[in-house]
Coordinates of C-alpha atoms and ligand atoms in Angstrom, one line a residue:
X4 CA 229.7 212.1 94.6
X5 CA 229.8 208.7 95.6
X6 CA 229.9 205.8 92.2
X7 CA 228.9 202.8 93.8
X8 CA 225.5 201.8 95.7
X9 CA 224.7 198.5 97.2
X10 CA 220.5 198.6 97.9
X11 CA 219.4 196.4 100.8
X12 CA 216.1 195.5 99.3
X13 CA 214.3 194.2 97.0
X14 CA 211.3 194.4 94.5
X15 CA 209.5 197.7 94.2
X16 CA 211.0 200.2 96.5
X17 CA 215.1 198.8 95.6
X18 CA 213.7 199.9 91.7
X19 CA 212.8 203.5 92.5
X20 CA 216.0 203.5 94.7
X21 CA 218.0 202.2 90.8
X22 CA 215.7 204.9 89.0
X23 CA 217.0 207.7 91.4
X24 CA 220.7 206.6 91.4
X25 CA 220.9 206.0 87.6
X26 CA 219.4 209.6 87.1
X27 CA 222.4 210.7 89.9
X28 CA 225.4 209.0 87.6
X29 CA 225.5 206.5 90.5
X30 CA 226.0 202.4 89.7
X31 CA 223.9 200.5 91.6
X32 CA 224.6 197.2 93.2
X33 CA 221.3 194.8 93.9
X34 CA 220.7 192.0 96.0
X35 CA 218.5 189.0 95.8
X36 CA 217.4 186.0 97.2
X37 CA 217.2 182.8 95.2
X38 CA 213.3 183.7 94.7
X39 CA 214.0 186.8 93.3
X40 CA 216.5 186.1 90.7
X41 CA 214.3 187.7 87.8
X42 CA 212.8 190.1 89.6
X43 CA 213.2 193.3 88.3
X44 CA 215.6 195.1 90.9
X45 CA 217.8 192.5 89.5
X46 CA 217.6 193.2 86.1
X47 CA 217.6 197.3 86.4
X48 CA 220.6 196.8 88.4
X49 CA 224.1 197.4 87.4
X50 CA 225.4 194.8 89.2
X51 CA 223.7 191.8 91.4
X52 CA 224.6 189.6 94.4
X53 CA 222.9 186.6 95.6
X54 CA 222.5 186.8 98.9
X55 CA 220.6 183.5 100.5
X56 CA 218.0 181.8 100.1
X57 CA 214.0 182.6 100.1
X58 CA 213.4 183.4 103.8
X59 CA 214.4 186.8 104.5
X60 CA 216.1 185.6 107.5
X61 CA 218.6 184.2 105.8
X62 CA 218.8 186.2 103.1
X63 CA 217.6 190.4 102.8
X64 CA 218.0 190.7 107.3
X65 CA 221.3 188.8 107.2
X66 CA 223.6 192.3 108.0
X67 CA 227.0 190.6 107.7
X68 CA 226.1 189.5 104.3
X69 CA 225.0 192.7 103.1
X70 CA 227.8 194.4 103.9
X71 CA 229.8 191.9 102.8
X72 CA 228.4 192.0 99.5
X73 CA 228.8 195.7 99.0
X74 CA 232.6 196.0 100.3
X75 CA 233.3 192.9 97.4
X76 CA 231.5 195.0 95.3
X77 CA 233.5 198.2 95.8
X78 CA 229.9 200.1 97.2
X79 CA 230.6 203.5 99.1
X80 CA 227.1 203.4 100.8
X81 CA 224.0 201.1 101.4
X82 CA 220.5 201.8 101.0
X83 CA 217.9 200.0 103.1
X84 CA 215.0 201.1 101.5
X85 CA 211.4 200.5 103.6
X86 CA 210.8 197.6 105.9
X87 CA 213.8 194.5 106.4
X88 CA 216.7 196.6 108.0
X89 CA 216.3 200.3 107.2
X90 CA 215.3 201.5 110.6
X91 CA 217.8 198.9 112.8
X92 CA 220.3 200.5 114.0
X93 CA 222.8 197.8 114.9
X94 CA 222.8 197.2 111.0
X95 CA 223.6 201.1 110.0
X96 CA 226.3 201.1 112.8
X97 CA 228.3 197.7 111.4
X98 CA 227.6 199.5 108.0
X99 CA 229.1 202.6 109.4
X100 CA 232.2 200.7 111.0
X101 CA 233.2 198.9 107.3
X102 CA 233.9 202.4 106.2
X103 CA 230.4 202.7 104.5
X104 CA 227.9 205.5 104.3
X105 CA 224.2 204.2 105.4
X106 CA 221.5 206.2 103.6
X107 CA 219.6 207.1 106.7
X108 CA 220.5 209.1 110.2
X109 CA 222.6 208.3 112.5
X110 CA 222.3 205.3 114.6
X111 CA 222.1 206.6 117.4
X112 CA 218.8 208.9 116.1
X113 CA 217.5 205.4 114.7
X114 CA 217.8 204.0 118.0
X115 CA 216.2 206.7 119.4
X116 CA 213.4 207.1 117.7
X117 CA 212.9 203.9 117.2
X118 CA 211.9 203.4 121.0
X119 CA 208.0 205.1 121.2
X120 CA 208.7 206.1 124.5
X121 CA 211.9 207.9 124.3
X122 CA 210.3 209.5 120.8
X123 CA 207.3 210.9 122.8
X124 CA 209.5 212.1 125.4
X125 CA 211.9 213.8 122.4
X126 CA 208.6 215.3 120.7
X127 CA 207.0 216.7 124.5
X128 CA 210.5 218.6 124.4
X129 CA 210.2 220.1 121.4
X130 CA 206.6 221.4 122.2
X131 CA 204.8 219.1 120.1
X132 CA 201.4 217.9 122.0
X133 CA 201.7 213.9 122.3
X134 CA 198.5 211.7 122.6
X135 CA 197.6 211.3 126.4
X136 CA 199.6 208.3 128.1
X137 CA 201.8 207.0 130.3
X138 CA 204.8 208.5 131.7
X139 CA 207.4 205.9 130.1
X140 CA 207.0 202.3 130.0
X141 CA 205.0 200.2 132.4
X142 CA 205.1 197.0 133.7
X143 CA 203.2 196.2 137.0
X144 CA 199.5 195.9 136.5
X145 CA 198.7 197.9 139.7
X146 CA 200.2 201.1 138.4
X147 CA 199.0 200.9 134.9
X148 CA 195.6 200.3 136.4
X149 CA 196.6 203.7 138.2
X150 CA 197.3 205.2 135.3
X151 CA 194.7 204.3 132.8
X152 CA 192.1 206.0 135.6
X153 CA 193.4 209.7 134.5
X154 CA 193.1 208.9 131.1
X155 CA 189.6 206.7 130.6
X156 CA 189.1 203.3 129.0
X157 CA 189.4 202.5 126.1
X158 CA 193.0 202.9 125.9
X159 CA 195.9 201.2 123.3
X160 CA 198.6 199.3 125.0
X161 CA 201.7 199.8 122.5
X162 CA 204.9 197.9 122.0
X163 CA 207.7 200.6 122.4
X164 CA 209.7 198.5 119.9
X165 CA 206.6 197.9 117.6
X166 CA 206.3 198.8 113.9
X167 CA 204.4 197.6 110.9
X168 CA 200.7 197.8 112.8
X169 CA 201.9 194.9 114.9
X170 CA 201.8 194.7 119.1
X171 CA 198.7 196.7 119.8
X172 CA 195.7 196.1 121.2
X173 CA 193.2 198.0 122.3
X174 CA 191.1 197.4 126.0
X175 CA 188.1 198.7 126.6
X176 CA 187.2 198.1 130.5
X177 CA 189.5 198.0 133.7
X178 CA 188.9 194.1 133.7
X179 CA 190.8 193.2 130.5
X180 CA 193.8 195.2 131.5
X181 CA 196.0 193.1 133.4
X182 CA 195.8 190.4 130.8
X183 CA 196.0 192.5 127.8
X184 CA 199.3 194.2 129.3
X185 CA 200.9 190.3 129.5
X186 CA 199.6 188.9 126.4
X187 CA 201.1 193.0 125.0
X188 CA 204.1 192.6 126.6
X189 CA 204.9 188.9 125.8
X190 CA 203.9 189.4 121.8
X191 CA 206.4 192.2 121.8
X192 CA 208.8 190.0 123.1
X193 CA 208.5 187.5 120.6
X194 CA 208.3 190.4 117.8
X195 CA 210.8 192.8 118.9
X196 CA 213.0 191.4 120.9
X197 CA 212.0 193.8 123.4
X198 CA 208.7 193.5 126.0
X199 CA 208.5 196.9 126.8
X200 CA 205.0 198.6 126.2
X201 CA 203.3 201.7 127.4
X202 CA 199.4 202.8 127.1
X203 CA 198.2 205.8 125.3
X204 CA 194.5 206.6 125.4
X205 CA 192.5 205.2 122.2
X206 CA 191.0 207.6 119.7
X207 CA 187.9 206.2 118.5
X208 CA 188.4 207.4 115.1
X209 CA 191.2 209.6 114.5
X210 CA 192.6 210.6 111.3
X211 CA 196.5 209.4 110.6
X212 CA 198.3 212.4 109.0
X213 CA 202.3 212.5 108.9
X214 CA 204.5 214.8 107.9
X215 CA 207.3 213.9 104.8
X216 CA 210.9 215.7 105.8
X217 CA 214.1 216.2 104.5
X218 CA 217.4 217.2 106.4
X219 CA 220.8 217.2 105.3
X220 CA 222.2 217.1 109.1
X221 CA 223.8 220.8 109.6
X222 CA 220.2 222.4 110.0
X223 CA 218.2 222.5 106.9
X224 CA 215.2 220.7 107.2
X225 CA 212.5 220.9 104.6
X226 CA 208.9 219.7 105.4
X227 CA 206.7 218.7 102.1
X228 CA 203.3 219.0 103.6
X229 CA 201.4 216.3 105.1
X230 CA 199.9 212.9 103.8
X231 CA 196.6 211.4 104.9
X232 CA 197.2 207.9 105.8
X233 CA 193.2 206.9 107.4
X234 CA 192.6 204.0 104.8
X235 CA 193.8 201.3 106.9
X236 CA 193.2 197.7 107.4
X237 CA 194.8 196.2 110.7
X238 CA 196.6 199.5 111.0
X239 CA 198.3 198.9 107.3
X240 CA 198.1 201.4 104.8
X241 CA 195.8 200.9 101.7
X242 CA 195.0 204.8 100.1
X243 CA 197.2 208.1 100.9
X244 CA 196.3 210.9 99.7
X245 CA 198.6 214.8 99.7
X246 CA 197.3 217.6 100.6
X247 CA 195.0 216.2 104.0
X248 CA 191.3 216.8 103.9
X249 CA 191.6 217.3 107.0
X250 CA 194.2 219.8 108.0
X251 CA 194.0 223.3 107.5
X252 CA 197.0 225.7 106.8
X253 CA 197.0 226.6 110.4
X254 CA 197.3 223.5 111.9
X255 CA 199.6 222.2 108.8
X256 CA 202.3 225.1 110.0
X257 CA 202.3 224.0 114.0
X258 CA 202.6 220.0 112.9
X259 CA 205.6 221.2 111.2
X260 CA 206.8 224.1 113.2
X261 CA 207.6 221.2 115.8
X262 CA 208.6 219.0 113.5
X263 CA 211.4 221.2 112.3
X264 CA 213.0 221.9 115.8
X265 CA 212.7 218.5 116.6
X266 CA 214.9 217.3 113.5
X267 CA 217.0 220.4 113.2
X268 CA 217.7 219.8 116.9
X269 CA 218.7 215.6 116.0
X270 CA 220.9 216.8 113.7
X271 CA 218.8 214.4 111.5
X272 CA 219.8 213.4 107.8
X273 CA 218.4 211.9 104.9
X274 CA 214.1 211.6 104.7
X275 CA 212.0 210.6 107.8
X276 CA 208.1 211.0 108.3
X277 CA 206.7 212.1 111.9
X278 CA 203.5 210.9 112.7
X279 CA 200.4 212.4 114.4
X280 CA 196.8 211.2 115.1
X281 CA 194.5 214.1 114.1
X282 CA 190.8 214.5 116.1
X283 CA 189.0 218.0 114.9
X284 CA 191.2 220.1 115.9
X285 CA 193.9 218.7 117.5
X286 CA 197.0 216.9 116.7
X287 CA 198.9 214.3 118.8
X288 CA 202.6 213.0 118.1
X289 CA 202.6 209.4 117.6
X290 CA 206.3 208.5 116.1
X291 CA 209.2 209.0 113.6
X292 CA 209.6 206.7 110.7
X293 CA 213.3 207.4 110.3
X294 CA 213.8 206.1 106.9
X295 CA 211.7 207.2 103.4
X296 CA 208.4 205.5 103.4
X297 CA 206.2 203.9 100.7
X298 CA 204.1 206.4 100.1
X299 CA 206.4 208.9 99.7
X300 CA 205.3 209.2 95.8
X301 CA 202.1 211.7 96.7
X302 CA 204.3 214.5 98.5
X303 CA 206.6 213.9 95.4
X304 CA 203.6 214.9 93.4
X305 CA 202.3 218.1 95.2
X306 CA 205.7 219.4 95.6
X307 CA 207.9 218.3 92.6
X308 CA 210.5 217.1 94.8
X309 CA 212.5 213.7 93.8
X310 CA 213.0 212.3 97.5
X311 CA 215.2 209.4 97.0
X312 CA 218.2 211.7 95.1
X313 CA 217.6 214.5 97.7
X314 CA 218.0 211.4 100.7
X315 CA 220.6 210.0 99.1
X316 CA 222.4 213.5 98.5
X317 CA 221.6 214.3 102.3
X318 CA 223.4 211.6 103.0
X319 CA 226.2 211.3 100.9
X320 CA 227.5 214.9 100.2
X321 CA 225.4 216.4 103.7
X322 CA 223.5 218.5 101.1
X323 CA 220.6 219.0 99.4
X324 CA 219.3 220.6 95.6
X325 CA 216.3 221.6 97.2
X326 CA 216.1 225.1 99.0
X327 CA 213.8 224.4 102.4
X328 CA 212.1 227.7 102.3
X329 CA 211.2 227.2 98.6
X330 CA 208.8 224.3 99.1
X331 CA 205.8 224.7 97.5
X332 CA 202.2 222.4 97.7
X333 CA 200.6 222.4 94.2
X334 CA 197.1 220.2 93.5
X335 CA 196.2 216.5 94.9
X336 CA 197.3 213.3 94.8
X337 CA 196.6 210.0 95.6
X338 CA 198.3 206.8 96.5
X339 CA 196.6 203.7 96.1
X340 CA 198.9 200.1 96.8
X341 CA 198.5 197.5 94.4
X342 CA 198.6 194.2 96.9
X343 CA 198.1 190.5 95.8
X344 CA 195.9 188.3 97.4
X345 CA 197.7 184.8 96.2
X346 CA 201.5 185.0 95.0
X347 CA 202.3 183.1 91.4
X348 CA 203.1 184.2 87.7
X349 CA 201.9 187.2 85.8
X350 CA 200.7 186.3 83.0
X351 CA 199.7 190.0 81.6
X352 CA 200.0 193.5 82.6
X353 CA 198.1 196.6 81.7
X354 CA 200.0 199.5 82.9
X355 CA 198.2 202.9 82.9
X356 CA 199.0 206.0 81.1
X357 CA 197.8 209.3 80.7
X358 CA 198.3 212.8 82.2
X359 CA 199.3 212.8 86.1
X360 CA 199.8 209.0 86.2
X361 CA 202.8 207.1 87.9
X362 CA 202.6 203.3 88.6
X363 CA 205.4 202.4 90.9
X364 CA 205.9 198.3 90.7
X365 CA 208.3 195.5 90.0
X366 CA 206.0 194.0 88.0
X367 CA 206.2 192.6 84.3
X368 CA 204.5 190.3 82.3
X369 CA 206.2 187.1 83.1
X370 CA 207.4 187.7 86.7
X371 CA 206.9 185.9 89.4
X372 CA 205.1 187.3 92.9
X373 CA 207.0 185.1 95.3
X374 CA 205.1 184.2 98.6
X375 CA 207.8 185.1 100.8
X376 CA 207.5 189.0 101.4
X377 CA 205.3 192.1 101.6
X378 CA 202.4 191.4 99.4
X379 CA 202.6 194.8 97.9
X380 CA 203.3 194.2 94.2
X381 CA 202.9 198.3 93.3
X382 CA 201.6 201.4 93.9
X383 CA 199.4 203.6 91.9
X384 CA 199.7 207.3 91.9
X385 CA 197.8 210.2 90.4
X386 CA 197.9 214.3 90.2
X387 CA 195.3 216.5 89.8
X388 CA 194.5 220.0 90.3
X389 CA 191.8 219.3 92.7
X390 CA 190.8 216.2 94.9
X391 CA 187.9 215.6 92.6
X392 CA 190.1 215.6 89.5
X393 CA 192.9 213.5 91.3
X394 CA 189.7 211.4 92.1
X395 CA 187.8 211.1 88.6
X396 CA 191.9 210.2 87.5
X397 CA 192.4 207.3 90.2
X398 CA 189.0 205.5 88.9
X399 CA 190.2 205.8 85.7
X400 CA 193.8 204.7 86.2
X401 CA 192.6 201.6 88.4
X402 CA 189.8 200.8 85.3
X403 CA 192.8 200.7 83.0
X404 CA 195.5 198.8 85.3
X405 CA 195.2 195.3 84.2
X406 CA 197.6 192.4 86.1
X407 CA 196.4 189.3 85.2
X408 CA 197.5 185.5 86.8
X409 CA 197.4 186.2 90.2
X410 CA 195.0 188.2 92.4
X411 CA 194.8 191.3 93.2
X412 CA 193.0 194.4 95.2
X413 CA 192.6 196.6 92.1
X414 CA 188.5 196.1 92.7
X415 CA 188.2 196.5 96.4
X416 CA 190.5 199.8 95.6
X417 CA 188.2 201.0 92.8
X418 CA 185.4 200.2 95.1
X419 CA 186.6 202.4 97.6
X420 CA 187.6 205.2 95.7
X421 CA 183.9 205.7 94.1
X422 CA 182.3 205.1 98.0
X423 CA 180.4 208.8 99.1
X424 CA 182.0 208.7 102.1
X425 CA 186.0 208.3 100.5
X426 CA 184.8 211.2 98.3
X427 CA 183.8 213.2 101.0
X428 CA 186.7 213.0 102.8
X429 CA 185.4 212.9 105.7
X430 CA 186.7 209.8 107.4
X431 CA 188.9 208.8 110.5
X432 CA 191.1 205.6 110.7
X433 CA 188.0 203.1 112.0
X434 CA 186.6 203.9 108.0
X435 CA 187.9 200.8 106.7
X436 CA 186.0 198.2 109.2
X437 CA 183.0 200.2 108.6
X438 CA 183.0 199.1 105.2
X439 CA 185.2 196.0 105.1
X440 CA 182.3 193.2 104.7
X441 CA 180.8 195.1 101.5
X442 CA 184.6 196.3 100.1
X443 CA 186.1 192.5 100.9
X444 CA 182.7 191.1 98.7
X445 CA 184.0 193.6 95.5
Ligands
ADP30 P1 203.3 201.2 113.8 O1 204.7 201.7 114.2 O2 203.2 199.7 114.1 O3 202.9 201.5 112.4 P2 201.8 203.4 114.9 O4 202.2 203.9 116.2 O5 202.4 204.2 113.7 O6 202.3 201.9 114.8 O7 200.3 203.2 114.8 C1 199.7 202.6 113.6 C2 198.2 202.9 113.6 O8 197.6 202.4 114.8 C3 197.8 204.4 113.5 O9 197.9 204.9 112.2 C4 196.4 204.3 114.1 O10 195.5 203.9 113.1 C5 196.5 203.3 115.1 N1 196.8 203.9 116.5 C6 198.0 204.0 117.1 N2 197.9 204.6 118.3 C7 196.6 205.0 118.4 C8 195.8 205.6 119.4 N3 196.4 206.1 120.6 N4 194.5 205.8 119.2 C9 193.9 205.3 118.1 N5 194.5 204.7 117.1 C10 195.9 204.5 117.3

């Protein structure tokens, strides 16, 4: 077993990385910008570096730094965490180089599937159906134009570099392609450092499921069901929920019969999430999040499972506690993220309690919500037996969180979870415009 970590990250995801390592006998090195000297990560840690100042360019993206910062520090291996650097390859390669394990796969699977279009050509080999598009990436308007005819307007022209919901957009009529496809290609330029985009056809309202996975690299890949990811706003996350209400056990085991061949075929290691857009019956690759995502808390919950020490164990010793064949879905859960709507001080904080509650933050009373990053502060999680028991618990457990001094979404999330159609589950990824004037006036 490794002794030393160095985590890449900061506030809320770099404490549940400290939680899992302290529980693994492992010390844990943090890092922190000069606006996050109190936060929390910083104090749970066993050790902490100052690594720039408040922009995260100079400070949680610079890679030299970081691994600077863990060799001083005598760190065997680096965690990225979520977002900043965990899915950039050139980073987990220099990490790799100093002698370092990165918590993640290898590089050359990061850099894989972190291009859409060679990650829809890796899924069509495995047999999984992708959503109908192009044949690569395209450039010259004439042949897109070609293209697009087969499939039918509207249709979603996609950065293959993109993430985070950013360098999309959607065209409706044969008109607005040619612009859309430079305005596309030069935004994912600017963003990604790369301007190659492809099209896929638009679903009008699909639902967003992905599958949670763990692999330790020599073949064993578990798969801890799905998580329904519809509640979006600008194609960002809000609610998940575990089991899907829309996924049946049938079409849960061919999502993830795919799924496994694909990764056991990678040789992948540590946690990833593979993507899919679901329409009635049928279910479309979209992509491979090859790192542990933030709402990795609700397949926790239904299957018992502590991701972060089984990623980090995938990693580190190329095993894992957990048999893959002995992974079992019990009751519902639901994620809802905390996120402020103005940065500043905390002056209090309720946290709730109670059965089959889990409030993931780095808040305290006292801290400061810096304007610089993510405006997720936390995320709320419940169990239940049922949906309508995980439900009745998430109303209560957002009546009872209190975070007072700077705004937040706890309303607008309350609001949703008592709205007929949230609680009928019946609802694509177009659900949250239907209702955003009314939930934005909660
Ligand atoms: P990112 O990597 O930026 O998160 P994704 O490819 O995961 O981008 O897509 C994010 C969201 O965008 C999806 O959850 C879905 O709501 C929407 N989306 C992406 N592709 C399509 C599509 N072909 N049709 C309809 N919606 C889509």
């Amino acid at each position: 077993m490794i002794k030393r970590l160095l985590i890449a990250n900061r506030g809320e995801i770099a404490v549940r990385i400290i939680r899992a390592c302290r529980e693994l006998g492992i010390e844990t090195v943090a890092v922190y910008s000069t606006a996050d000297q109190n936060n929390l990560h910083v104090r749970f840690a066993d050790q902490a570096v100052c690594i720039g100042p408040p922009p995260s360019s100079e400070s949680y993206l610079l890679k030299n730094n970081l691994i600077m910062a863990a060799v001083n520090t005598g760190c065997e291996a680096i965690h990225p965490g979520v977002g900043f650097l965990s899915e950039n390859a050139a980073f987990a390669r220099a990490v790799r180089e100093k002698g370092l394990i990165f918590i993640g796969p290898d590089p050359d699977v990061i850099d894989l599937l972190g291009d859409k279009v060679q990650a829809r050509d890796t899924a069509k080999k495995f047999g999984l159906p992708i959503t109908p598009g192009t044949e690569g990436a395209v450039s010259d308007p004439g042949l897109a134009a070609k293209a697009v005819e087969h499939l039918g307007y509207p249709v979603i022209i996609k950065a293959a570099s993109g993430g985070g919901g950013k360098g999309m957009r959607i065209v409706r009529s044969k008109e607005e392609l040619a612009e859309n496809l430079s305005i596309a290609s030069r935004e994912a330029e600017s963003n990604f450092a790369d301007g190659t985009v492809f099209i896929e056809k638009y679903l009008e309202n699909p639902r967003h499921v992905e599958l949670q996975i763990l692999a330790d690299g020599r073949g064993n890949v578990a798969v801890l069901g799905e998580r329904d990811c519809s509640v979006q706003k600008n194609h960002q996350k809000l609610i998940e929920e575990s089991p899907s209400p829309g996924v049946d056990s049938g079409m849960r085991k061919r999502m993830a019969e795919g799924a496994v061949r694909m990764f056991r075929e990678l040789k992948y290691q540590g946690a990833g999430t593979i993507e899919f857009l679901v329409e009635e019956n049928n279910f479309y690759f979209m992509e491979v999040n090859a790192r542990v995502q933030v709402e990795h808390p609700v397949s926790e919950y239904i299957t018992g499972v502590d991701i972060i020490r089984e990623q980090i164990l995938a990693c580190t010793e190329s095993r894992m506690e957990i048999d893959p064949g002995q992974v079992d879905l019990d009751g519902w859960s639901i994620e809802c993220r905390i996120n402020a709507l103005s940065p500043g001080l905390v002056t209090s904080l309720y946290v709730p309690g109670g059965p089959g509650v889990r409030f993931d933050s780095f808040l305290y009373q006292g801290c400061m919500v810096p304007p610089h990053y993510d405006s997720m502060v936390g995320k709320l999680i419940v169990h239940a037996p049922t949906r309508e028991r995980a439900l009745a618990r998430m109303e209560r457990a957002l009546y009872e969180l209190s975070v007072e001094g700077i705004k937040t979404n706890i309303s607008r999330q309350r609001w949703i979870i008592r709205h007929p159609k949230f609680r009928s589950g019946n609802f694509g990824t177009g659900y949250y415009e239907e209702i955003r004037e009314e939930v934005e006036r909660a």
